[in-house]
PDB file of C-alpha atoms in Angstrom:
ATOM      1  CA  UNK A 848     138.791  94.651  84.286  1.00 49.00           C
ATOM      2  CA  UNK A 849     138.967  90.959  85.854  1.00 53.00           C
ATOM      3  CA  UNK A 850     142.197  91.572  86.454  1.00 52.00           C
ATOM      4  CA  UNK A 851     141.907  94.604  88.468  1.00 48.00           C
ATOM      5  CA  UNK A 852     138.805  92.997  90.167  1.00 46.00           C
ATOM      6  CA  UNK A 853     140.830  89.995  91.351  1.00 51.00           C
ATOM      7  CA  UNK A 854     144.046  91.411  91.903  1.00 50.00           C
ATOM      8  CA  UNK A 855     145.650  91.573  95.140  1.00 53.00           C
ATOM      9  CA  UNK A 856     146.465  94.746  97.617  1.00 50.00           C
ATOM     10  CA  UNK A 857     149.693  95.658  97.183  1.00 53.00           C
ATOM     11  CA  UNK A 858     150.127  96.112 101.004  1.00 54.00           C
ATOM     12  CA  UNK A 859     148.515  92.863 102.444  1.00 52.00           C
ATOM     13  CA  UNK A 860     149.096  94.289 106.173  1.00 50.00           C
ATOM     14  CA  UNK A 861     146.642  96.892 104.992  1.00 52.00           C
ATOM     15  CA  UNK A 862     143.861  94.486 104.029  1.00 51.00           C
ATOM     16  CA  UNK A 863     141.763  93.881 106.787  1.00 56.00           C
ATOM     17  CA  UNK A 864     138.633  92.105 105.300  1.00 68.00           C
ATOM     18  CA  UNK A 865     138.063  91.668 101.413  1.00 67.00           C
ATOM     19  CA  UNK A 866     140.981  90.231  99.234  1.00 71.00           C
ATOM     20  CA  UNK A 867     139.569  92.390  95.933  1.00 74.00           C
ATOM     21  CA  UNK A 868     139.310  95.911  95.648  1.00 77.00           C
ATOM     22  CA  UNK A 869     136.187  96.259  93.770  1.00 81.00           C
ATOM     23  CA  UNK A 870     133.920  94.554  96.575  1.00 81.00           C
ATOM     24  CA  UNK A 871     134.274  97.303  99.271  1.00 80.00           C
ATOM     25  CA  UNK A 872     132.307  99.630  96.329  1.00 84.00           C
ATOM     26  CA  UNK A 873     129.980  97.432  95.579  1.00 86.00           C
ATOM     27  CA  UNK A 874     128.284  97.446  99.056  1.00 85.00           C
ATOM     28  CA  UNK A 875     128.729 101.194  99.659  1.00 88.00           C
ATOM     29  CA  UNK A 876     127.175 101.112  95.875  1.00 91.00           C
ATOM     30  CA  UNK A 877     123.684 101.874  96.954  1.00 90.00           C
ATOM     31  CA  UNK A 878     123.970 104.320  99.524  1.00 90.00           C
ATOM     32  CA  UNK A 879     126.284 106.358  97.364  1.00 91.00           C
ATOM     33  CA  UNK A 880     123.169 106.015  94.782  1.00 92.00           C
ATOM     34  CA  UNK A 881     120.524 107.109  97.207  1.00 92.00           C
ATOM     35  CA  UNK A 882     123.127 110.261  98.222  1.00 90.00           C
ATOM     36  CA  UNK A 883     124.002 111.423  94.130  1.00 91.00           C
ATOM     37  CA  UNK A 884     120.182 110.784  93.234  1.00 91.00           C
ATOM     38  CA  UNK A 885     118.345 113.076  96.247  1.00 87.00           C
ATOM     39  CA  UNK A 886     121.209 114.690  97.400  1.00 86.00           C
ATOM     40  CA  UNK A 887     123.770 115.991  95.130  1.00 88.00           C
ATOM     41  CA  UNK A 888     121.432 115.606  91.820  1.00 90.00           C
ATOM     42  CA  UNK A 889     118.741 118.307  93.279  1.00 86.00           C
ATOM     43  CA  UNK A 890     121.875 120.698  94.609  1.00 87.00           C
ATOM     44  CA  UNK A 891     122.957 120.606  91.176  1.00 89.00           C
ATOM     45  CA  UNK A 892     119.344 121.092  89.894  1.00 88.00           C
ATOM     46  CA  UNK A 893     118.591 123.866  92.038  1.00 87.00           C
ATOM     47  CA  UNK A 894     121.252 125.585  91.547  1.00 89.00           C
ATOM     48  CA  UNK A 895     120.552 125.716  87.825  1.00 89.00           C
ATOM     49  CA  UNK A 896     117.254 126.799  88.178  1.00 89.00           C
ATOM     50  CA  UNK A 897     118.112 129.616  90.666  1.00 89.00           C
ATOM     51  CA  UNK A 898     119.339 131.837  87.450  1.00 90.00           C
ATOM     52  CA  UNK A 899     116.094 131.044  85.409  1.00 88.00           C
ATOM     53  CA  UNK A 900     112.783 132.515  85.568  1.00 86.00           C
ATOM     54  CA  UNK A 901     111.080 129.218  84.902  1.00 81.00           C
ATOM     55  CA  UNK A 902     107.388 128.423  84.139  1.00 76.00           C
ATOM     56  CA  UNK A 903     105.332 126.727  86.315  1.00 72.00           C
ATOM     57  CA  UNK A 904     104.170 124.113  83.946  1.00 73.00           C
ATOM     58  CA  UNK A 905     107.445 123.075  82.211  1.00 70.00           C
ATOM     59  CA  UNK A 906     106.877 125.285  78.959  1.00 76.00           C
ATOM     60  CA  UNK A 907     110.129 127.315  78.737  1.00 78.00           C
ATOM     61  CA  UNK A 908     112.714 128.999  81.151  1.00 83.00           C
ATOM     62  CA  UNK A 909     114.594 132.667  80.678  1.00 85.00           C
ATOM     63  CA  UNK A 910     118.133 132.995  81.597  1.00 86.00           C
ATOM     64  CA  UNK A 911     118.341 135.846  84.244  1.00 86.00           C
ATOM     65  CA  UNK A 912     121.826 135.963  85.377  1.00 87.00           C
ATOM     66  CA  UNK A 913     121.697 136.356  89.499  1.00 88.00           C
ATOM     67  CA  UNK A 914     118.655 138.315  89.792  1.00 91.00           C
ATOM     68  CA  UNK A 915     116.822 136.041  91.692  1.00 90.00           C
ATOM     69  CA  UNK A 916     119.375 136.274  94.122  1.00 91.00           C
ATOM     70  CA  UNK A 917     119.298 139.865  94.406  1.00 91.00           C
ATOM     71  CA  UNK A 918     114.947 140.064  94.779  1.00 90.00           C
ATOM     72  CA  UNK A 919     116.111 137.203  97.469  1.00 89.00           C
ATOM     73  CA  UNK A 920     118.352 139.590  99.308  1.00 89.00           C
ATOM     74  CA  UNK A 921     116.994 143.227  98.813  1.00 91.00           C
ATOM     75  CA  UNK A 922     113.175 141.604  99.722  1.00 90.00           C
ATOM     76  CA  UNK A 923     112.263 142.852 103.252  1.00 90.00           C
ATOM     77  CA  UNK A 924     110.136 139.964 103.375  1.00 90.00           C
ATOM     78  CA  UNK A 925     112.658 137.872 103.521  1.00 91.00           C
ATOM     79  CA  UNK A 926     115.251 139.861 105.567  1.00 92.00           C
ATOM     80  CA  UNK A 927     112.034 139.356 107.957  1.00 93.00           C
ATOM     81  CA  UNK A 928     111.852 136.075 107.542  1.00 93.00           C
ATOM     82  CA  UNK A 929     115.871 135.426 108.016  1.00 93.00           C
ATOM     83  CA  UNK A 930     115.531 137.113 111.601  1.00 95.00           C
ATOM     84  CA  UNK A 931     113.046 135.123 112.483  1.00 95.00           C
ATOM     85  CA  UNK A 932     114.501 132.143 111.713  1.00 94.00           C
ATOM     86  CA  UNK A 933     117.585 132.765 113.234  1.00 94.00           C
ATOM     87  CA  UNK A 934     115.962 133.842 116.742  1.00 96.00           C
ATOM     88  CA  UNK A 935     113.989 130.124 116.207  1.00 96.00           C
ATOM     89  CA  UNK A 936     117.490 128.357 115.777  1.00 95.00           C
ATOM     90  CA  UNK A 937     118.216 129.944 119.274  1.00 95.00           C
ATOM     91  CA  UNK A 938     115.087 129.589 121.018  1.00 96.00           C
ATOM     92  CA  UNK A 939     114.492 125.688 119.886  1.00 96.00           C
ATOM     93  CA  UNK A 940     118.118 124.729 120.180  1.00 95.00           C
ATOM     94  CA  UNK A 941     118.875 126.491 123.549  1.00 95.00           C
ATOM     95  CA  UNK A 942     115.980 125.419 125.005  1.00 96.00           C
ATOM     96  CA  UNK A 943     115.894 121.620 123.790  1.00 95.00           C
ATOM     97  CA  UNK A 944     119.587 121.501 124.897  1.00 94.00           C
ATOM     98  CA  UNK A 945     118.982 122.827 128.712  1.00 94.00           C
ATOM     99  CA  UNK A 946     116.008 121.320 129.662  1.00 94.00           C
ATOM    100  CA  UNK A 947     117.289 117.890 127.668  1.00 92.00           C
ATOM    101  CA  UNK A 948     120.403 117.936 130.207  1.00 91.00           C
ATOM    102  CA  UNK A 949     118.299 119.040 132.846  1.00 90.00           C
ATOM    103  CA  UNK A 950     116.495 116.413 132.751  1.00 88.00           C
ATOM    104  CA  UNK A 951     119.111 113.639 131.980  1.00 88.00           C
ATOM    105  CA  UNK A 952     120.820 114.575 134.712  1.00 85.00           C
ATOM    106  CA  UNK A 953     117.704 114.351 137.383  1.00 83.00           C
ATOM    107  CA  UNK A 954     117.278 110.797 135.827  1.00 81.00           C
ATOM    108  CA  UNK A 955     120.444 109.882 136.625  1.00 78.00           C
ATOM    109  CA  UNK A 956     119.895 110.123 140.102  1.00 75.00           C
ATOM    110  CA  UNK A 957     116.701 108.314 140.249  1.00 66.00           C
ATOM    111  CA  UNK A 958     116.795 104.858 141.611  1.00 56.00           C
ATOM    112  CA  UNK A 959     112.769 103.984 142.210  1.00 59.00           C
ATOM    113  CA  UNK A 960     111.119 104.018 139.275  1.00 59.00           C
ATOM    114  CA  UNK A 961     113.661 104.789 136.932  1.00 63.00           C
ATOM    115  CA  UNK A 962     113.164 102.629 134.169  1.00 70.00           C
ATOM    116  CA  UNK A 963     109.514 104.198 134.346  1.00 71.00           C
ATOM    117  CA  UNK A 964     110.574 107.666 134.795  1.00 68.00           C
ATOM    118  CA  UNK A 965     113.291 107.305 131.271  1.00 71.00           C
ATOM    119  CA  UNK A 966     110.392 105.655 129.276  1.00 74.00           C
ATOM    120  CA  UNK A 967     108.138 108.314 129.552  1.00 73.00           C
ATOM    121  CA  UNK A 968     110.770 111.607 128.988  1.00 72.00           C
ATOM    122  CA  UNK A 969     111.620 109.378 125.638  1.00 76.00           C
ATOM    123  CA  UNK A 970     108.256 107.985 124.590  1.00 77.00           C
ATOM    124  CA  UNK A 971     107.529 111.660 122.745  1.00 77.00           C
ATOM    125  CA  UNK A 972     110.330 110.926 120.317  1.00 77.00           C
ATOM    126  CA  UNK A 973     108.552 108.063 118.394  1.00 80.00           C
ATOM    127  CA  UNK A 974     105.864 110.717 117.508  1.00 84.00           C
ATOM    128  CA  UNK A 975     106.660 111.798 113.855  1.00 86.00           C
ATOM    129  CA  UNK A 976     106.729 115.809 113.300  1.00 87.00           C
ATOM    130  CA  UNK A 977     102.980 116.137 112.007  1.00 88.00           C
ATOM    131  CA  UNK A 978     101.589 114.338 114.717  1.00 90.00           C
ATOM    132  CA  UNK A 979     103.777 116.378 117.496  1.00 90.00           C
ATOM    133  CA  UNK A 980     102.457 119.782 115.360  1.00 90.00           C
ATOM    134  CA  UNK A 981      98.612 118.341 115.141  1.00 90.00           C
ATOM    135  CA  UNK A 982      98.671 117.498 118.942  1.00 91.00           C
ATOM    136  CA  UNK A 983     100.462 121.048 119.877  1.00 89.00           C
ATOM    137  CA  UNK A 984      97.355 122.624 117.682  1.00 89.00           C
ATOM    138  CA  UNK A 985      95.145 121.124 120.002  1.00 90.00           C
ATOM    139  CA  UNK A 986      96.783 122.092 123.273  1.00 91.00           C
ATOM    140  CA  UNK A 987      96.631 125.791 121.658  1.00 91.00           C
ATOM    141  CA  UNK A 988      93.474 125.828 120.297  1.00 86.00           C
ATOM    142  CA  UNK A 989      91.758 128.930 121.080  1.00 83.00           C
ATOM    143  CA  UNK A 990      88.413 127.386 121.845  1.00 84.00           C
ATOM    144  CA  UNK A 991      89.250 123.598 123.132  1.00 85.00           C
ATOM    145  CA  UNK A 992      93.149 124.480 124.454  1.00 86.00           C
ATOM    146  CA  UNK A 993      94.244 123.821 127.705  1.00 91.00           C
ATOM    147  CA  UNK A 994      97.189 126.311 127.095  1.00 90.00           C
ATOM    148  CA  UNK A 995      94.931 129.041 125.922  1.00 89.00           C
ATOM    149  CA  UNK A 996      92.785 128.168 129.191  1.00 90.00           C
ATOM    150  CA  UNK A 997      95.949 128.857 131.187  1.00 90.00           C
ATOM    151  CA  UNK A 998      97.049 131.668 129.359  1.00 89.00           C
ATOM    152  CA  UNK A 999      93.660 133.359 130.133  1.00 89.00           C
ATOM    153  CA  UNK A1000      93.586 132.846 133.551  1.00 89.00           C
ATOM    154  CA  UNK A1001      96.571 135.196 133.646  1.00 88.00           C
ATOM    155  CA  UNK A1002      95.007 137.711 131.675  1.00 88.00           C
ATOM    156  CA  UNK A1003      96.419 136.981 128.063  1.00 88.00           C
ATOM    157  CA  UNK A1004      94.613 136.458 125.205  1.00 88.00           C
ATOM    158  CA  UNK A1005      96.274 134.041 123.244  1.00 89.00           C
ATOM    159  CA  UNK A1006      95.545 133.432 119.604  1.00 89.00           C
ATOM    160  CA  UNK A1007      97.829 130.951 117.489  1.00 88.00           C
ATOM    161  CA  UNK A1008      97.459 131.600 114.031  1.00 85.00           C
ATOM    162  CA  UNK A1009      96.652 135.319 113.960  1.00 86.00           C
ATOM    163  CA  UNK A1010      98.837 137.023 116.683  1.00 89.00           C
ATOM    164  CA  UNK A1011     102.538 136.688 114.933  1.00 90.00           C
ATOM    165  CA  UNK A1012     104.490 136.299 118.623  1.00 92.00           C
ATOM    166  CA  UNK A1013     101.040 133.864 120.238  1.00 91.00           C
ATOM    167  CA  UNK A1014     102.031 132.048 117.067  1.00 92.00           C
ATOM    168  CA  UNK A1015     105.924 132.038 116.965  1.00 93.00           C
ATOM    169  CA  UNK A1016     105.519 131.010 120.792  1.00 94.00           C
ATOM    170  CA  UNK A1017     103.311 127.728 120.143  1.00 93.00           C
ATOM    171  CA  UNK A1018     105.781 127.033 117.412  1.00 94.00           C
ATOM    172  CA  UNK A1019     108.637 127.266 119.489  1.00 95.00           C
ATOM    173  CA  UNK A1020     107.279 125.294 122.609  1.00 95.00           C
ATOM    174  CA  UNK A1021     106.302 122.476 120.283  1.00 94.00           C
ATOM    175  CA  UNK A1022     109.604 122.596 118.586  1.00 94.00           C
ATOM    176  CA  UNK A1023     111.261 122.240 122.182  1.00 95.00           C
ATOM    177  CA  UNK A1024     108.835 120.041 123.040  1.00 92.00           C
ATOM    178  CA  UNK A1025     109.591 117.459 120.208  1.00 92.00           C
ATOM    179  CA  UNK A1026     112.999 117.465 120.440  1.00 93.00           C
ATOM    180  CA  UNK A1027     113.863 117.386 124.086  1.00 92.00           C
ATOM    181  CA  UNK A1028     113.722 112.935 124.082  1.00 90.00           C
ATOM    182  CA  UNK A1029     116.210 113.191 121.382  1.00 90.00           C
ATOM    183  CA  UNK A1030     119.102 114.962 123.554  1.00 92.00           C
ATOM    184  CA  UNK A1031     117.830 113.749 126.795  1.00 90.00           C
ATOM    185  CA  UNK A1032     118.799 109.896 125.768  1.00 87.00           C
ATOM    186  CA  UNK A1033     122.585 111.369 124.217  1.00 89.00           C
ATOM    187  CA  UNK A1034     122.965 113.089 127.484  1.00 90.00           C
ATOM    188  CA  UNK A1035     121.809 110.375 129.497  1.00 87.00           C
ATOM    189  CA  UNK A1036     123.905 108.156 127.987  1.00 85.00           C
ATOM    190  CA  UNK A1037     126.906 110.506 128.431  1.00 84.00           C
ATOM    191  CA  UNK A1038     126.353 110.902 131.751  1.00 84.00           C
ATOM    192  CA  UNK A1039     126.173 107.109 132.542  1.00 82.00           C
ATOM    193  CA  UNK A1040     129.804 106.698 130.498  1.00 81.00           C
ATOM    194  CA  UNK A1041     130.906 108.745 133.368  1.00 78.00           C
ATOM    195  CA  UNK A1042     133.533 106.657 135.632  1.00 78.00           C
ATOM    196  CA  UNK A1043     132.367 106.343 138.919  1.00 75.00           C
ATOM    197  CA  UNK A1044     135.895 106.827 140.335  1.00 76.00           C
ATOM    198  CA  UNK A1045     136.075 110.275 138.526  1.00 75.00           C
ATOM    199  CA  UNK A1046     132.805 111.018 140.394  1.00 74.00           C
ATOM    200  CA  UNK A1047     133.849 109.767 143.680  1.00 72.00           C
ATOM    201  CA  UNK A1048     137.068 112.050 143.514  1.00 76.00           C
ATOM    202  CA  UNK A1049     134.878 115.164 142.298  1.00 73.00           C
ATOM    203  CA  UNK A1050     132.739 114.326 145.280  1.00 74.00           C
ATOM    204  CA  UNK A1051     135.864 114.360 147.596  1.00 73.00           C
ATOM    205  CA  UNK A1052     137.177 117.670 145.916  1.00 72.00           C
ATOM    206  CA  UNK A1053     134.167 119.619 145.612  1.00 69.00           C
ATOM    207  CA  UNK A1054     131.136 120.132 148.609  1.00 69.00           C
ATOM    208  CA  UNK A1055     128.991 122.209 145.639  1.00 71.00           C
ATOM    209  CA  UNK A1056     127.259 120.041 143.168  1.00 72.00           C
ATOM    210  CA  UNK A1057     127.234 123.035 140.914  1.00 78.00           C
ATOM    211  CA  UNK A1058     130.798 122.718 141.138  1.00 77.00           C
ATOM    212  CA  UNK A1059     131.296 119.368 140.540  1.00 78.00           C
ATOM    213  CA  UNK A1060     128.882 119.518 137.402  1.00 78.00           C
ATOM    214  CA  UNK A1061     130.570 122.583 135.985  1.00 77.00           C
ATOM    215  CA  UNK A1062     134.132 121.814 136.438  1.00 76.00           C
ATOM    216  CA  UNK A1063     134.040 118.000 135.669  1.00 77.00           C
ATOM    217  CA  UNK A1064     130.580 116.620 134.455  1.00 79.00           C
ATOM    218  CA  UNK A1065     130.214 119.312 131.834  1.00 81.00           C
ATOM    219  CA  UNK A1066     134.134 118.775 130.063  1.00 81.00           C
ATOM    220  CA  UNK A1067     133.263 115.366 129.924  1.00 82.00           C
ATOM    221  CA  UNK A1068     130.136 116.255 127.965  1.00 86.00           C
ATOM    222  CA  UNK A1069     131.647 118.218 125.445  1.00 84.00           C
ATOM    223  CA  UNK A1070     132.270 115.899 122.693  1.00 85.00           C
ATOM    224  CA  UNK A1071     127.678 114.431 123.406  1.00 88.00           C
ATOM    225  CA  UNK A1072     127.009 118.854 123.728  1.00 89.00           C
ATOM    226  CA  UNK A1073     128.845 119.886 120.371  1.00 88.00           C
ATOM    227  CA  UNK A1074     127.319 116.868 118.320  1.00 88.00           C
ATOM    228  CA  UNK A1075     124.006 117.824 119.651  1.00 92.00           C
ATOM    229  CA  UNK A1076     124.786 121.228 118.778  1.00 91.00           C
ATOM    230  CA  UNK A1077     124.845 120.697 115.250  1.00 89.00           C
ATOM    231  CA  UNK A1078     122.268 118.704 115.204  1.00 91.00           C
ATOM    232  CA  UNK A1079     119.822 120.441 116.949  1.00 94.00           C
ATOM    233  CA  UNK A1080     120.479 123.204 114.833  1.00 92.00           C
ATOM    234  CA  UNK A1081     120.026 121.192 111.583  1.00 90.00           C
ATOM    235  CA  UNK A1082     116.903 120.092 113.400  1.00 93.00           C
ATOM    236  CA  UNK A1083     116.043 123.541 113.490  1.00 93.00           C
ATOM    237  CA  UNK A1084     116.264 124.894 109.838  1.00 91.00           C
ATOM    238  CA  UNK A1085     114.927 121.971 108.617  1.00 91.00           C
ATOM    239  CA  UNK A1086     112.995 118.986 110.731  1.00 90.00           C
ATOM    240  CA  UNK A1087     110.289 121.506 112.221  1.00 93.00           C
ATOM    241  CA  UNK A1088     109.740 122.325 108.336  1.00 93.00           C
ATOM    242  CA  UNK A1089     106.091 119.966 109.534  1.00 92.00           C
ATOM    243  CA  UNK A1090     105.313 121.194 112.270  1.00 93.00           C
ATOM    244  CA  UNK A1091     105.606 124.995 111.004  1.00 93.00           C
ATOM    245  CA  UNK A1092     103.008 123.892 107.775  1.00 91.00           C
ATOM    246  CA  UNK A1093     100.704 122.208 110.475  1.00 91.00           C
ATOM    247  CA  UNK A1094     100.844 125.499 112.826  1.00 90.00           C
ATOM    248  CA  UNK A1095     100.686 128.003 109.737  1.00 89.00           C
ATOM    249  CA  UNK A1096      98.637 126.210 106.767  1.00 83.00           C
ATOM    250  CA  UNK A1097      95.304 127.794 106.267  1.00 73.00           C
ATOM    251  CA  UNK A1098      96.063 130.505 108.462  1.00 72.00           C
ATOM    252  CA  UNK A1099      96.243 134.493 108.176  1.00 66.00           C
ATOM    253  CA  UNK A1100      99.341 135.352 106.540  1.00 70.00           C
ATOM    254  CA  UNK A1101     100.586 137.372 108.761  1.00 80.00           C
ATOM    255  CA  UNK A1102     102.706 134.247 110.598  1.00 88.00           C
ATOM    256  CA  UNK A1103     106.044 133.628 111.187  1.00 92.00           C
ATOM    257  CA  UNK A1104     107.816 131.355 109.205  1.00 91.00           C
ATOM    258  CA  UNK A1105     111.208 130.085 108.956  1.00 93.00           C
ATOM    259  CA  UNK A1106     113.012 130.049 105.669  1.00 92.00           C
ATOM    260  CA  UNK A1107     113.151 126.790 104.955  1.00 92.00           C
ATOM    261  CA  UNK A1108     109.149 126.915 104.802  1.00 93.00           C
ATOM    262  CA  UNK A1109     109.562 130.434 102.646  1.00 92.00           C
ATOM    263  CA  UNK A1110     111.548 128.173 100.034  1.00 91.00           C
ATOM    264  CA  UNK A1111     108.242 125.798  99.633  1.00 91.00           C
ATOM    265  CA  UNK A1112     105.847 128.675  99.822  1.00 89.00           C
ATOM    266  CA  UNK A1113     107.312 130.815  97.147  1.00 88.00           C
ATOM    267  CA  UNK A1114     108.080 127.390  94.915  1.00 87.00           C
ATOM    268  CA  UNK A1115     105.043 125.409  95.104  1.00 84.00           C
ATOM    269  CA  UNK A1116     102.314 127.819  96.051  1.00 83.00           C
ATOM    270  CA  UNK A1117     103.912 130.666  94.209  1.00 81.00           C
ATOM    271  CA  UNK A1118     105.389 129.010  91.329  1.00 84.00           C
ATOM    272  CA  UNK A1119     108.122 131.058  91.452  1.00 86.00           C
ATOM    273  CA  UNK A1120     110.686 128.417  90.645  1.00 87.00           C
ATOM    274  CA  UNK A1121     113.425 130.180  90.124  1.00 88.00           C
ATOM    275  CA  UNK A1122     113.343 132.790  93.376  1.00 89.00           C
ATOM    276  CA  UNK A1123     113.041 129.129  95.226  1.00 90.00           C
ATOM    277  CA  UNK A1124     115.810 127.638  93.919  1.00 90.00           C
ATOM    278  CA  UNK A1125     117.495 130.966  94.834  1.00 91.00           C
ATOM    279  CA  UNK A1126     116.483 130.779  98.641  1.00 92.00           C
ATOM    280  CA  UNK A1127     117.501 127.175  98.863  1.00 91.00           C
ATOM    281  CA  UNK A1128     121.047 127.763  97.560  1.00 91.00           C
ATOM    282  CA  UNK A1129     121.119 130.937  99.911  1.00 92.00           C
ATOM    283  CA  UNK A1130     120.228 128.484 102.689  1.00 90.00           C
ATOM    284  CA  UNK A1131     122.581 125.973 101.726  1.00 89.00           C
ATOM    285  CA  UNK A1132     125.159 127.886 101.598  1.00 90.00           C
ATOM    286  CA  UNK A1133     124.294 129.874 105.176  1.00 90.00           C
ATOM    287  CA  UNK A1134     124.275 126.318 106.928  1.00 87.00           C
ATOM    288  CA  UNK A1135     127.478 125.202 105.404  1.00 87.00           C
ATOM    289  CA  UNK A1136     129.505 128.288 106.572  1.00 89.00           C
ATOM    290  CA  UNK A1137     127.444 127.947 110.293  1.00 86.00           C
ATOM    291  CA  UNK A1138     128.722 124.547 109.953  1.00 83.00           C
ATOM    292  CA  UNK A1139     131.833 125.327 109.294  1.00 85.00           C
ATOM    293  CA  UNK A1140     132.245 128.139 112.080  1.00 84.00           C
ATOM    294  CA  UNK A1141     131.120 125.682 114.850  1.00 81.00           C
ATOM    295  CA  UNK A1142     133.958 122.731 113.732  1.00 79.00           C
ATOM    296  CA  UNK A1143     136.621 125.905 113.239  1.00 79.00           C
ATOM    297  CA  UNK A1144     135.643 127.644 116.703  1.00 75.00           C
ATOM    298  CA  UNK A1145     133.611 125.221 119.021  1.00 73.00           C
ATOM    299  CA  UNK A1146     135.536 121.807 118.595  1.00 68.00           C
ATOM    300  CA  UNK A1147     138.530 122.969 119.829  1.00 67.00           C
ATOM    301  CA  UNK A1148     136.988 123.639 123.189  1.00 66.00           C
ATOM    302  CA  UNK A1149     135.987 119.726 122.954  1.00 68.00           C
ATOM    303  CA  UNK A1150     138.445 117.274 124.646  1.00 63.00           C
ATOM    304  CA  UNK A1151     137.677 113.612 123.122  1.00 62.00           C
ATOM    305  CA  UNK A1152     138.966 111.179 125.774  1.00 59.00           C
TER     306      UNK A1152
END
């Protein structure tokens, strides 16, 4: 073993920073910990669990083959609850991305003030998901809520937390609304990598600034637009998971929710252990084929350099 450890590469051309082979593991050590312990180790767990009915308290568990994936997938309930979430993925991510690059690129033509202007479109990001979902409650409060105020001088009635789309709407906007900092400072950034020469030759070849941003800012974009894709997707399915419980908890049940918030419904307030574990490999698996599609389809429309 000390002979391995101290042994030398057999290509020295290749060795570019530690003379023993064992060191390079040794610092990615912990982080490969932290992945295998809540990472892989709870993949593996739930997907045990998904073919048990288990009890609640730990007293026994009954083998049941894959019929928790079948309730999962004949329930209407959750077909339901599937829709939904998918037309959230749409609404949050399509929004967040548009009015994110909307807004990057007005900033990039401010001069006064900019440094003011960039602050305050980003400041919303250091608010944690709770907080963003606790201060959205209060903007659609139905008795204190400025956005309830506005609603009703157009003649809605708008009640979060017992109208399903009222609801589903204030999700959505705070979603968007929480999100937006995060791709407005990758765009931004994008757009400021952008060689002024390449602009000043867009400028000369195209009068339309629609032009110009469709047919040279926007290629340029692709590789910041498809990582933001995936993430704001991911962000989704699973980071609005707090602001959902904040909007929903202690509310009428008839609400939307997404699914990743049906997996911790039916599990912990349930106790239906084993129809969770189901839903979460169901999930898993759905967002590694989506994940899959976009790198197969939308990456080769993406021109790195």
């Amino acid at each position: 073993m000390r002979a391995w450890y101290s042994a030398d590469t057999p290509n020295p051309a290749k060795r570019v920073q530690f003379d023993r082979p064992l060191t390079p593991w040794l610092f990615l050590l912990p982080q490969l910990a932290v992945v295998v312990i809540f990472f892989y180790w709870p993949s593996v767990q739930a997907v045990t669990s998904s073919f048990y009915i288990e009890d609640p308290f730990g007293f026994g568990s009954t083998f049941v083959g894959t019929e928790n994936y079948t309730d999962a997938l004949t329930s209407s309930q959750y077909a339901s609850t599937a829709m939904f979430t998918a037309f959230f993925c749409v609404m949050v991510t399509g929004l967040s991305l548009g009015i994110g690059l909307l807004l990057a690129v007005k900033a990039d033509k401010v001069i006064r003030g900019a440094a003011t202007y960039k602050t305050l479109l980003i400041s919303v990001y250091a608010i944690a998901p709770p907080v963003a979902g606790l201060i959205g409650m209060m903007f659609f409060d139905m008795h204190i809520g400025p956005l309830t105020d506005l609603a009703a001088f157009f003649g809605h009635d708008l009640r979060v937390g017992i109208n399903y789309w009222d609801t589903a709407f204030a999700l959505i906007t705070i979603s968007v609304w929480k999100q937006i900092p995060y791709n407005f400072i990758f765009f931004l950034s994008g757009l400021q990598s952008v060689p002024v020469s390449v602009r000043e030759a867009a400028l000369i070849d195209a009068q339309s600034g629609w032009r110009r941003f469709c047919d040279v800012t926007l290629p340029l974009l692709a590789p910041t637009a498809f990582f933001l894709l995936v993430i704001n997707i991911t962000y989704a399915m699973f980071d609005t998971f707090p602001i959902i419980d904040v909007v929903v908890k202690d509310k009428p049940a008839n609400n939307p929710i997404t699914l990743v918030y049906k997996v911790y419904l039916d599990g912990f307030k349930g106790n239906d252990i084993g129809g969770s574990s189901a839903q979460s490999v169901i999930l898993m698996v759905v967002v590694a084929a989506l994940t899959v599609l976009q790198f197969r389809f939308l990456e080769r429309r993406v021109h790195y350099g």
